[in-house]
Short mmCIF file of C-alpha atoms in Angstrom, two decimals:
data_model
loop_
_atom_site.label_atom_id
_atom_site.label_comp_id
_atom_site.label_asym_id
_atom_site.label_seq_id
_atom_site.Cartn_x
_atom_site.Cartn_y
_atom_site.Cartn_z
CA MET A 1 -37.43 -0.49 -58.40
CA THR A 2 -36.99 -3.47 -60.72
CA PRO A 3 -38.64 -6.76 -59.63
CA ILE A 4 -36.21 -9.48 -58.59
CA SER A 5 -37.75 -11.87 -61.14
CA THR A 6 -40.73 -11.98 -63.46
CA GLY A 7 -41.13 -15.68 -64.26
CA SER A 8 -42.21 -18.64 -62.16
CA GLU A 9 -39.02 -20.71 -62.52
CA TRP A 10 -36.55 -20.63 -59.64
CA THR A 11 -32.77 -20.86 -59.66
CA PHE A 12 -30.33 -21.04 -56.77
CA ASP A 13 -29.18 -17.49 -57.54
CA LEU A 14 -32.76 -16.23 -57.41
CA ILE A 15 -33.37 -18.04 -54.11
CA ASP A 16 -30.28 -16.34 -52.70
CA GLU A 17 -31.46 -12.95 -53.93
CA TYR A 18 -34.99 -13.36 -52.53
CA ASP A 19 -33.52 -14.58 -49.25
CA ARG A 20 -31.30 -11.49 -49.08
CA GLU A 21 -34.22 -9.11 -49.66
CA ILE A 22 -36.53 -10.99 -47.27
CA ARG A 23 -33.83 -10.89 -44.60
CA LYS A 24 -33.49 -7.11 -44.98
CA ILE A 25 -37.20 -6.73 -44.24
CA ALA A 26 -37.49 -9.39 -41.54
CA VAL A 27 -34.32 -8.70 -39.59
CA ASP A 28 -33.28 -5.13 -40.42
CA GLU A 29 -36.73 -3.56 -40.73
CA PHE A 30 -38.96 -5.60 -38.37
CA LYS A 31 -36.16 -6.73 -36.01
CA LEU A 32 -36.97 -10.44 -35.99
CA ASP A 33 -34.37 -12.32 -33.95
CA VAL A 34 -33.52 -15.56 -35.78
CA TYR A 35 -31.02 -18.42 -35.74
CA PRO A 36 -28.70 -18.59 -38.79
CA ASN A 37 -30.57 -20.04 -41.75
CA GLN A 38 -29.76 -23.07 -43.89
CA LEU A 39 -31.99 -23.50 -46.96
CA GLU A 40 -32.14 -26.96 -48.58
CA VAL A 41 -33.95 -27.80 -51.83
CA ILE A 42 -35.30 -31.37 -51.91
CA THR A 43 -37.58 -33.43 -54.17
CA ALA A 44 -41.24 -34.20 -53.52
CA GLU A 45 -40.28 -37.77 -52.58
CA GLN A 46 -37.72 -36.54 -50.06
CA MET A 47 -40.32 -34.14 -48.70
CA MET A 48 -42.76 -37.06 -48.26
CA ASP A 49 -40.02 -39.05 -46.56
CA ALA A 50 -39.30 -36.22 -44.14
CA TYR A 51 -43.02 -35.54 -43.67
CA SER A 52 -43.59 -39.21 -42.80
CA SER A 53 -40.77 -39.20 -40.25
CA VAL A 54 -42.57 -36.63 -38.09
CA GLY A 55 -40.75 -33.85 -39.91
CA MET A 56 -37.30 -35.16 -39.07
CA PRO A 57 -35.26 -36.11 -42.17
CA VAL A 58 -32.53 -37.71 -40.03
CA ASN A 59 -34.89 -39.69 -37.83
CA TYR A 60 -34.41 -43.41 -37.14
CA HIS A 61 -36.23 -46.14 -39.09
CA HIS A 62 -39.60 -47.47 -37.99
CA TRP A 63 -42.34 -49.29 -39.87
CA SER A 64 -44.94 -46.63 -38.97
CA PHE A 65 -42.92 -43.98 -40.81
CA GLY A 66 -42.87 -46.24 -43.90
CA LYS A 67 -46.61 -46.81 -43.63
CA HIS A 68 -47.18 -43.08 -43.38
CA PHE A 69 -44.90 -42.55 -46.40
CA VAL A 70 -46.83 -45.01 -48.61
CA SER A 71 -50.15 -43.49 -47.56
CA THR A 72 -48.90 -39.95 -48.28
CA GLU A 73 -47.37 -40.99 -51.61
CA LYS A 74 -50.59 -42.64 -52.81
CA SER A 75 -52.75 -39.67 -51.84
CA TYR A 76 -50.30 -37.25 -53.45
CA LYS A 77 -50.06 -39.15 -56.75
CA ARG A 78 -53.84 -39.51 -56.94
CA GLY A 79 -54.18 -35.77 -56.46
CA GLN A 80 -56.13 -36.24 -53.22
CA MET A 81 -53.79 -34.08 -51.18
CA GLY A 82 -51.04 -31.56 -51.57
CA LEU A 83 -47.74 -31.75 -49.80
CA ALA A 84 -46.49 -29.42 -47.14
CA TYR A 85 -44.60 -26.78 -49.06
CA GLU A 86 -41.93 -26.72 -46.41
CA ILE A 87 -40.48 -28.44 -43.42
CA VAL A 88 -38.45 -26.53 -40.90
CA ILE A 89 -36.32 -27.90 -38.09
CA ASN A 90 -35.90 -26.17 -34.75
CA SER A 91 -32.10 -26.25 -34.86
CA SER A 92 -29.22 -23.83 -35.06
CA PRO A 93 -28.66 -23.23 -37.92
CA CYS A 94 -32.39 -23.44 -38.59
CA ILE A 95 -32.85 -25.85 -41.52
CA ALA A 96 -35.71 -25.03 -43.92
CA TYR A 97 -36.48 -27.53 -46.69
CA LEU A 98 -37.89 -26.13 -49.94
CA MET A 99 -39.54 -28.46 -52.44
CA GLU A 100 -37.96 -28.36 -55.90
CA GLU A 101 -41.40 -28.55 -57.56
CA ASN A 102 -42.35 -25.17 -56.01
CA SER A 103 -42.54 -22.06 -58.20
CA MET A 104 -40.34 -19.07 -57.35
CA THR A 105 -43.29 -17.42 -55.61
CA MET A 106 -43.77 -20.43 -53.38
CA GLN A 107 -40.07 -20.63 -52.60
CA ALA A 108 -40.15 -16.98 -51.49
CA LEU A 109 -43.27 -17.64 -49.42
CA VAL A 110 -41.63 -20.63 -47.73
CA ILE A 111 -38.45 -18.68 -47.00
CA ALA A 112 -40.45 -15.90 -45.34
CA HIS A 113 -42.75 -18.37 -43.52
CA ALA A 114 -40.23 -20.95 -42.31
CA ALA A 115 -36.79 -19.38 -42.33
CA TYR A 116 -37.90 -16.15 -40.65
CA GLY A 117 -41.38 -16.80 -39.18
CA HIS A 118 -40.96 -20.22 -37.54
CA ASN A 119 -37.27 -19.57 -36.97
CA SER A 120 -37.91 -16.45 -34.86
CA PHE A 121 -40.67 -18.26 -32.96
CA PHE A 122 -38.32 -21.15 -32.10
CA LYS A 123 -35.74 -18.70 -30.85
CA GLY A 124 -38.12 -16.42 -28.97
CA ASN A 125 -40.97 -18.39 -27.37
CA TYR A 126 -40.35 -19.24 -23.72
CA LEU A 127 -41.39 -22.89 -24.06
CA PHE A 128 -38.84 -23.56 -26.81
CA ARG A 129 -36.17 -21.67 -24.92
CA ALA A 130 -36.81 -23.66 -21.77
CA TRP A 131 -37.43 -27.13 -23.20
CA THR A 132 -35.44 -27.56 -26.40
CA ASP A 133 -31.81 -27.17 -27.36
CA ALA A 134 -31.63 -25.99 -30.96
CA SER A 135 -27.88 -26.46 -31.14
CA ALA A 136 -27.96 -30.20 -30.41
CA ILE A 137 -31.15 -31.79 -31.80
CA VAL A 138 -29.75 -32.82 -35.20
CA ASP A 139 -26.67 -34.36 -33.58
CA TYR A 140 -28.89 -36.23 -31.13
CA LEU A 141 -31.06 -37.61 -33.95
CA VAL A 142 -27.92 -38.80 -35.74
CA PHE A 143 -26.86 -40.54 -32.51
CA ALA A 144 -30.33 -42.10 -32.11
CA LYS A 145 -30.44 -43.32 -35.70
CA SER A 146 -26.99 -44.86 -35.42
CA TYR A 147 -27.71 -46.50 -32.06
CA ILE A 148 -31.02 -47.99 -33.22
CA SER A 149 -29.41 -49.33 -36.42
CA LYS A 150 -26.78 -51.12 -34.32
CA CYS A 151 -29.51 -52.58 -32.13
CA GLU A 152 -31.33 -53.86 -35.23
CA GLU A 153 -28.17 -55.60 -36.39
CA ARG A 154 -27.46 -57.12 -33.00
CA TYR A 155 -30.94 -58.02 -31.69
CA GLY A 156 -33.06 -58.15 -34.86
CA ILE A 157 -35.40 -55.65 -36.51
CA ASP A 158 -38.55 -57.22 -35.03
CA ALA A 159 -37.32 -56.98 -31.45
CA VAL A 160 -36.38 -53.33 -31.89
CA GLU A 161 -39.61 -52.36 -33.65
CA GLU A 162 -41.77 -54.10 -31.06
CA LEU A 163 -40.15 -52.09 -28.35
CA LEU A 164 -40.42 -48.87 -30.35
CA ASP A 165 -44.12 -49.61 -30.98
CA SER A 166 -44.77 -49.61 -27.26
CA CYS A 167 -42.63 -46.53 -26.64
CA HIS A 168 -44.41 -44.63 -29.43
CA ALA A 169 -47.80 -45.58 -27.96
CA LEU A 170 -46.73 -43.96 -24.69
CA MET A 171 -44.89 -40.97 -26.18
CA ASN A 172 -47.33 -38.41 -24.82
CA TYR A 173 -46.70 -39.86 -21.36
CA GLY A 174 -42.95 -39.54 -21.68
CA VAL A 175 -42.54 -35.83 -20.96
CA ASP A 176 -41.67 -33.80 -17.90
CA ARG A 177 -44.10 -30.94 -17.61
CA TYR A 178 -42.60 -29.14 -14.66
CA LYS A 179 -38.82 -29.43 -14.82
CA ARG A 180 -36.34 -28.54 -17.50
CA PRO A 181 -34.79 -31.57 -19.20
CA GLN A 182 -31.07 -31.96 -19.68
CA LYS A 183 -29.66 -30.65 -22.94
CA LEU A 184 -29.37 -33.06 -25.85
CA SER A 185 -25.78 -33.56 -26.86
CA LEU A 186 -24.24 -36.10 -29.20
CA ALA A 187 -20.84 -36.01 -27.51
CA GLU A 188 -22.28 -36.40 -24.01
CA GLU A 189 -24.70 -39.10 -25.06
CA GLN A 190 -21.92 -41.17 -26.60
CA ALA A 191 -19.51 -40.57 -23.74
CA ARG A 192 -22.00 -41.38 -21.02
CA GLN A 193 -23.92 -44.14 -22.75
CA GLU A 194 -21.91 -47.10 -21.43
CA GLU A 195 -21.54 -45.55 -18.01
CA ARG A 196 -25.27 -44.84 -17.87
CA GLU A 197 -26.20 -48.39 -18.89
CA GLN A 198 -24.09 -49.87 -16.10
CA TYR A 199 -25.36 -47.41 -13.51
CA LEU A 200 -29.00 -47.90 -14.46
CA GLN A 201 -28.72 -51.66 -14.44
CA MET A 202 -27.03 -51.56 -11.05
CA GLN A 203 -29.91 -49.45 -9.68
CA VAL A 204 -32.52 -51.79 -11.10
CA ASN A 205 -30.73 -54.86 -9.78
CA ASP A 206 -30.59 -53.32 -6.35
CA LEU A 207 -34.28 -52.44 -6.43
CA TRP A 208 -35.40 -55.85 -7.60
CA ARG A 209 -33.28 -58.15 -5.48
CA THR A 210 -34.93 -61.57 -5.64
CA ILE A 211 -34.81 -62.15 -1.93
CA PRO A 212 -35.31 -58.89 -0.07
CA ARG A 213 -33.49 -58.54 3.20
CA ARG A 214 -35.56 -57.67 6.19
CA ASP A 215 -34.30 -56.63 9.57
CA LYS A 216 -36.00 -58.15 12.57
CA ASP A 217 -37.13 -54.72 13.75
CA ASP A 218 -38.86 -54.13 10.40
CA ALA A 219 -40.78 -57.40 10.41
CA ASN A 220 -44.10 -55.85 11.38
CA ARG A 221 -43.78 -52.66 9.38
CA GLU A 222 -45.47 -51.95 6.07
CA PRO A 223 -42.98 -52.04 3.19
CA PRO A 224 -42.09 -48.54 1.96
CA ARG A 225 -44.28 -47.23 -0.82
CA PHE A 226 -42.70 -47.35 -4.29
CA PRO A 227 -42.57 -44.93 -5.91
CA ALA A 228 -42.74 -42.60 -2.94
CA GLU A 229 -44.85 -40.12 -4.94
CA PRO A 230 -47.00 -40.67 -8.09
CA GLN A 231 -44.93 -40.32 -11.26
CA GLU A 232 -46.35 -38.54 -14.33
CA ASN A 233 -43.56 -39.52 -16.74
CA LEU A 234 -44.35 -43.15 -17.54
CA LEU A 235 -41.45 -43.68 -19.93
CA TYR A 236 -38.96 -42.22 -17.48
CA PHE A 237 -40.26 -44.50 -14.72
CA ILE A 238 -40.08 -47.54 -17.01
CA GLU A 239 -36.58 -46.62 -18.15
CA LYS A 240 -35.36 -46.38 -14.58
CA SER A 241 -37.32 -49.16 -12.88
CA ALA A 242 -38.69 -51.82 -15.30
CA PRO A 243 -37.32 -55.10 -13.90
CA LEU A 244 -36.71 -57.05 -17.10
CA LEU A 245 -35.46 -54.52 -19.64
CA GLU A 246 -31.97 -55.02 -21.01
CA PRO A 247 -29.61 -52.01 -21.05
CA TRP A 248 -30.09 -51.48 -24.80
CA GLN A 249 -33.87 -51.53 -24.34
CA ARG A 250 -33.61 -48.86 -21.64
CA GLU A 251 -31.59 -46.75 -24.06
CA LEU A 252 -34.35 -47.04 -26.70
CA VAL A 253 -36.95 -45.96 -24.14
CA ARG A 254 -34.70 -43.03 -23.31
CA ILE A 255 -34.33 -42.03 -26.99
CA VAL A 256 -38.09 -42.00 -27.59
CA ARG A 257 -38.58 -40.09 -24.33
CA LYS A 258 -36.02 -37.46 -25.31
CA ILE A 259 -37.64 -36.95 -28.72
CA ALA A 260 -41.11 -36.74 -27.15
CA GLN A 261 -39.76 -34.05 -24.85
CA TYR A 262 -38.37 -32.15 -27.84
CA PHE A 263 -41.82 -32.06 -29.47
CA TYR A 264 -43.62 -31.11 -26.25
CA PRO A 265 -43.48 -27.30 -26.85
CA GLN A 266 -44.74 -27.73 -30.42
CA ARG A 267 -47.85 -29.52 -29.17
CA GLN A 268 -48.63 -26.54 -26.92
CA THR A 269 -48.06 -23.76 -29.46
CA GLN A 270 -49.57 -24.89 -32.75
CA VAL A 271 -51.94 -21.92 -33.10
CA MET A 272 -49.29 -19.42 -31.99
CA ASN A 273 -46.45 -20.91 -34.05
CA GLU A 274 -48.35 -21.31 -37.33
CA GLY A 275 -50.15 -17.99 -36.84
CA TRP A 276 -46.84 -16.21 -36.23
CA ALA A 277 -45.18 -17.69 -39.33
CA THR A 278 -48.27 -16.94 -41.45
CA PHE A 279 -48.47 -13.38 -40.16
CA TRP A 280 -44.84 -12.76 -41.08
CA HIS A 281 -44.90 -14.31 -44.56
CA TYR A 282 -47.97 -12.17 -45.28
CA THR A 283 -46.34 -9.02 -43.91
CA ILE A 284 -42.93 -9.59 -45.51
CA LEU A 285 -44.22 -10.44 -48.99
CA ASN A 286 -46.55 -7.44 -48.96
CA ARG A 287 -43.56 -5.31 -48.02
CA LEU A 288 -41.63 -6.79 -50.96
CA TYR A 289 -44.51 -5.69 -53.18
CA GLU A 290 -44.54 -2.19 -51.68
CA LYS A 291 -40.84 -1.91 -52.45
CA GLY A 292 -41.47 -2.94 -56.07
CA LEU A 293 -39.38 -6.09 -55.77
CA VAL A 294 -42.15 -8.49 -56.89
CA THR A 295 -44.72 -8.34 -59.65
CA ASP A 296 -48.53 -8.32 -59.67
CA GLY A 297 -48.44 -11.90 -60.94
CA PHE A 298 -46.25 -12.92 -58.00
CA MET A 299 -48.74 -11.38 -55.56
CA MET A 300 -51.75 -13.03 -57.20
CA GLU A 301 -50.17 -16.47 -56.86
CA PHE A 302 -49.05 -15.73 -53.31
CA LEU A 303 -52.46 -14.45 -52.21
CA GLN A 304 -54.19 -17.50 -53.65
CA SER A 305 -51.94 -19.83 -51.62
CA HIS A 306 -52.20 -17.65 -48.53
CA THR A 307 -56.01 -17.56 -48.73
CA ASN A 308 -56.17 -21.34 -48.98
CA VAL A 309 -53.95 -21.68 -45.90
CA VAL A 310 -56.03 -19.37 -43.69
CA TYR A 311 -59.45 -20.54 -44.90
CA GLN A 312 -61.75 -21.58 -42.07
CA PRO A 313 -64.51 -23.93 -43.31
CA PRO A 314 -67.91 -23.36 -41.65
CA VAL A 315 -69.04 -25.92 -39.09
CA THR A 316 -71.70 -27.16 -41.54
CA ALA A 317 -69.15 -27.93 -44.31
CA ARG A 318 -68.51 -31.60 -45.09
CA TRP A 319 -64.76 -31.02 -44.83
CA TYR A 320 -64.98 -29.17 -41.50
CA ASN A 321 -62.30 -30.56 -39.21
CA GLY A 322 -62.26 -28.21 -36.26
CA ILE A 323 -60.67 -24.80 -36.01
CA ASN A 324 -57.87 -24.19 -38.52
CA PRO A 325 -54.82 -23.19 -36.40
CA TYR A 326 -53.42 -21.12 -39.29
CA ALA A 327 -56.69 -19.19 -39.57
CA LEU A 328 -57.08 -18.54 -35.85
CA GLY A 329 -53.42 -17.73 -35.19
CA PHE A 330 -53.06 -15.42 -38.20
CA ALA A 331 -56.32 -13.62 -37.37
CA MET A 332 -55.26 -13.11 -33.74
CA TYR A 333 -51.87 -11.58 -34.62
CA GLN A 334 -53.55 -9.35 -37.21
CA ASP A 335 -56.10 -8.38 -34.59
CA ILE A 336 -53.42 -7.48 -32.03
CA LYS A 337 -51.80 -5.22 -34.62
CA ARG A 338 -55.19 -3.61 -35.35
CA ILE A 339 -55.91 -3.04 -31.65
CA CYS A 340 -52.53 -1.36 -31.26
CA GLU A 341 -52.94 0.89 -34.28
CA ASN A 342 -56.68 1.56 -34.55
CA PRO A 343 -58.47 0.52 -31.35
CA THR A 344 -62.25 0.87 -31.08
CA GLU A 345 -64.06 1.77 -27.88
CA GLU A 346 -64.74 -1.93 -27.37
CA ASP A 347 -61.02 -2.71 -27.76
CA LYS A 348 -60.09 0.00 -25.26
CA ALA A 349 -62.49 -1.51 -22.74
CA TRP A 350 -61.28 -5.09 -23.27
CA PHE A 351 -57.55 -4.41 -23.82
CA PRO A 352 -56.66 -1.16 -22.01
CA ASP A 353 -52.96 -2.12 -21.78
CA LEU A 354 -52.75 -3.04 -25.46
CA ALA A 355 -54.73 -0.35 -27.28
CA GLY A 356 -52.52 2.33 -28.78
CA THR A 357 -49.19 0.64 -27.98
CA ASP A 358 -46.37 -0.12 -30.42
CA TRP A 359 -47.67 -3.10 -32.42
CA ARG A 360 -44.26 -4.61 -33.09
CA ALA A 361 -43.31 -4.69 -29.40
CA SER A 362 -46.77 -5.95 -28.36
CA LEU A 363 -46.67 -8.74 -30.94
CA GLU A 364 -43.23 -9.84 -29.81
CA PHE A 365 -44.32 -9.84 -26.16
CA ALA A 366 -47.29 -12.07 -27.02
CA MET A 367 -45.11 -14.44 -29.06
CA LYS A 368 -42.49 -14.80 -26.37
CA ASN A 369 -44.55 -15.24 -23.23
CA PHE A 370 -47.59 -17.40 -23.97
CA LYS A 371 -48.73 -20.81 -25.16
CA ASP A 372 -51.95 -21.51 -27.08
CA GLU A 373 -54.18 -21.78 -24.02
CA SER A 374 -53.01 -18.56 -22.35
CA PHE A 375 -52.62 -16.74 -25.69
CA ILE A 376 -56.29 -17.28 -26.55
CA SER A 377 -57.37 -16.53 -23.01
CA GLN A 378 -55.46 -13.25 -23.09
CA TYR A 379 -55.90 -11.93 -26.64
CA LEU A 380 -59.04 -13.35 -28.32
CA SER A 381 -61.22 -10.28 -28.88
CA PRO A 382 -65.02 -9.97 -29.18
CA LYS A 383 -64.48 -8.82 -32.78
CA LEU A 384 -62.79 -12.13 -33.70
CA ILE A 385 -65.37 -14.15 -31.78
CA ARG A 386 -68.02 -12.49 -33.95
CA GLU A 387 -66.07 -12.98 -37.18
CA PHE A 388 -65.47 -16.67 -36.49
CA ARG A 389 -69.11 -17.03 -35.31
CA LEU A 390 -67.96 -19.05 -32.32
CA PHE A 391 -70.44 -20.68 -29.97
CA ALA A 392 -70.28 -23.16 -27.09
CA ILE A 393 -72.10 -26.48 -26.64
CA ARG A 394 -72.74 -27.88 -23.15
CA ASP A 395 -72.54 -31.67 -23.11
CA ASP A 396 -73.37 -32.98 -19.62
CA ASP A 397 -73.53 -36.73 -19.01
CA HIS A 398 -76.20 -36.12 -16.34
CA GLU A 399 -78.58 -34.57 -18.88
CA ASP A 400 -80.11 -36.12 -21.99
CA LYS A 401 -79.93 -32.99 -24.17
CA LEU A 402 -77.17 -30.78 -25.49
CA GLU A 403 -77.38 -27.07 -24.79
CA VAL A 404 -75.99 -24.11 -26.72
CA SER A 405 -74.60 -22.39 -23.65
CA ALA A 406 -73.05 -19.31 -25.27
CA ILE A 407 -73.03 -17.55 -28.64
CA HIS A 408 -71.05 -14.63 -30.05
CA ASP A 409 -72.90 -11.85 -28.24
CA GLU A 410 -72.26 -9.60 -25.27
CA ASN A 411 -73.21 -12.27 -22.75
CA GLY A 412 -71.17 -15.00 -24.38
CA TYR A 413 -67.76 -13.46 -25.18
CA ARG A 414 -65.97 -14.33 -21.93
CA ASP A 415 -67.52 -17.78 -21.70
CA ILE A 416 -66.57 -18.64 -25.29
CA ARG A 417 -63.05 -17.33 -24.89
CA SER A 418 -62.57 -19.33 -21.71
CA LYS A 419 -63.95 -22.54 -23.23
CA LEU A 420 -61.91 -22.20 -26.42
CA ALA A 421 -58.73 -21.62 -24.42
CA GLU A 422 -59.50 -24.72 -22.36
CA GLN A 423 -59.60 -26.81 -25.55
CA TYR A 424 -55.90 -26.08 -26.05
CA ASN A 425 -54.98 -27.14 -22.52
CA LEU A 426 -53.10 -30.45 -22.91
CA GLY A 427 -54.18 -31.37 -19.39
CA SER A 428 -57.81 -31.34 -20.59
CA ARG A 429 -57.18 -33.02 -23.93
CA GLU A 430 -55.18 -35.99 -22.65
CA PRO A 431 -56.10 -38.33 -19.77
CA ASN A 432 -54.14 -37.70 -16.59
CA ILE A 433 -52.52 -41.10 -15.95
CA GLN A 434 -49.66 -41.53 -13.49
CA VAL A 435 -47.66 -44.35 -11.96
CA TRP A 436 -49.41 -45.00 -8.66
CA SER A 437 -47.63 -47.92 -7.00
CA VAL A 438 -45.58 -51.07 -7.51
CA ASN A 439 -45.84 -54.29 -5.56
CA VAL A 440 -42.12 -54.47 -4.91
CA ARG A 441 -42.11 -57.43 -2.56
CA GLY A 442 -44.92 -59.40 -4.17
CA ASP A 443 -45.82 -60.09 -7.78
CA ARG A 444 -44.08 -56.90 -9.03
CA SER A 445 -47.33 -55.68 -10.57
CA LEU A 446 -47.60 -52.05 -11.58
CA THR A 447 -50.65 -49.93 -10.79
CA LEU A 448 -51.48 -46.79 -12.75
CA ARG A 449 -54.01 -44.22 -11.57
CA HIS A 450 -56.19 -42.12 -13.89
CA THR A 451 -57.73 -38.96 -12.43
CA MET A 452 -60.96 -38.00 -14.17
CA HIS A 453 -61.43 -34.53 -15.60
CA ASN A 454 -65.02 -33.29 -15.77
CA ARG A 455 -66.27 -36.83 -15.05
CA ARG A 456 -64.89 -37.97 -18.39
CA PRO A 457 -64.37 -41.78 -18.30
CA LEU A 458 -61.64 -43.68 -20.11
CA ASP A 459 -62.45 -45.37 -23.39
CA GLU A 460 -62.23 -49.08 -22.60
CA GLY A 461 -60.71 -50.17 -25.92
CA SER A 462 -58.00 -47.51 -25.87
CA ALA A 463 -57.24 -48.16 -22.21
CA GLN A 464 -56.68 -51.88 -22.82
CA GLU A 465 -54.45 -51.16 -25.83
CA VAL A 466 -52.29 -48.75 -23.86
CA LEU A 467 -52.10 -51.20 -20.96
CA LYS A 468 -50.75 -53.89 -23.29
CA HIS A 469 -47.90 -51.64 -24.29
CA VAL A 470 -47.14 -50.71 -20.69
CA GLY A 471 -47.27 -54.42 -19.86
CA ARG A 472 -44.79 -55.27 -22.59
CA LEU A 473 -42.29 -52.77 -21.24
CA TRP A 474 -42.91 -53.55 -17.57
CA GLY A 475 -42.88 -57.34 -17.94
CA PHE A 476 -45.38 -58.09 -15.15
CA ASP A 477 -49.10 -57.50 -14.48
CA VAL A 478 -50.30 -53.94 -14.98
CA ARG A 479 -53.49 -52.41 -13.55
CA LEU A 480 -55.15 -49.13 -14.35
CA GLU A 481 -57.61 -47.51 -11.93
CA SER A 482 -59.78 -44.55 -12.85
CA ALA A 483 -60.69 -42.30 -9.92
CA ASP A 484 -63.15 -39.41 -9.68
CA ASN A 485 -62.40 -36.16 -7.90
CA ASP A 486 -63.30 -37.71 -4.53
CA GLY A 487 -60.82 -40.54 -5.04
CA ASN A 488 -63.48 -43.19 -5.65
CA ILE A 489 -62.45 -45.83 -8.20
CA SER A 490 -65.06 -46.10 -10.95
CA GLN A 491 -63.20 -48.10 -13.61
CA ARG A 492 -60.57 -50.84 -13.44
CA PHE A 493 -58.52 -52.36 -16.25
CA GLU A 494 -55.88 -55.04 -16.05
CA VAL A 495 -53.47 -56.81 -18.33
CA LYS A 496 -51.75 -60.00 -17.30
CA SER A 497 -48.13 -60.73 -17.98
CA ASN A 498 -47.76 -63.67 -20.34
CA LEU A 499 -45.78 -64.71 -23.35
CA GLU A 500 -48.50 -63.58 -25.75
CA LEU A 501 -48.02 -60.07 -24.50
CA GLN A 502 -44.53 -60.02 -25.84
CA ARG A 503 -45.99 -60.14 -29.37
CA LEU A 504 -49.12 -58.01 -29.45
#
């Protein structure tokens, strides 16, 4: 069969033709279920702009995005870093941005990686299905951008950015982990916005009446606890209950909270998502080569890029920066395929339900039903533990020495797999801080409660910085207590409400 092209230059017709052939392999041959695709070619500067706006080309303006853009631009022009070859948006249609400086080989790689790899992951993984609405995110971002621009015109850029600073600082504490959020919808947001503002303000006014009424019978009773139960979603609590926020400020808190919720599944599936997309670009482009549709030169360029992406630097390397999610994810999907097709005796003992099964169905089951933590816990094999030379370090604050507690041998496999999986548990990586109580009838101070994990204390500097941002949004004194597993308070932080706080 004749190759689709032989040179490195791309044209729109060639992109269409590669996309057509890649789709035949991805959808018709390997049965990937994807949203409709929309391919956009943009310049390097536009790619940097999108990259700086947390991957959202239609995101609202904020100084931190501009700072990120300048930093990225300088590093790129000095040759200190390369750009992401692609950006893909979890939307329907799924929008994949290709950089115009890419060669034809790279455009084909990006199409396979983003438009079919990431796309099918967005559509299939249970976290994305439960927590995001691909049909409405772009519309919602357009609504958010427009609303924030109007606020800047009406209340001033500084006032808006100060509030966004504080919301961004608390973004990771603005998600619901256990209940499905409402769908994002431009039409609904616009239709309900005014109604919601009035309703919210009415609720807040009722809660914070200046002179609380008290029945004679209630005179000797303790005031009811507020909130009745600890609240994990700080931004949601602030949006609903902060005494001094204006309606437009509540709407900004809500916008940041909604966007944080949208990114929540991505934070839990980085290894799986990147590994899945890398596995499929590798498989699809090799299939193109088997069909004679690409040349040897195409494959050499592709394999060089692919090898760079999945390279795992050793722990002794100066540029070591932890485990490369592309390397681990790609290796795990490849390993699942190997266990299905050519299981060893060790594989049969460790994965009796996986060995010898249909690799395509097994891969899809893994992609759909796990997140990074459970994926590693379920599928990381002794073979990969040996290949990655993984080991565990025990760091106990009650002891003055570190201990290598497990290495890649028979005695260490399960321990290493368990410890590595735990590293991808967001509950272990981020402090567990919840709204504990509010002094409703006194000084209106807010108390947060941190529950220690593995006796890990809070960093004092970071805790004070976060408290300042909570204080700015709350408007009154804020306290943070850190409790051990027995409920004993071991650390206390406090920020006072004052005018200086309004301008950190």
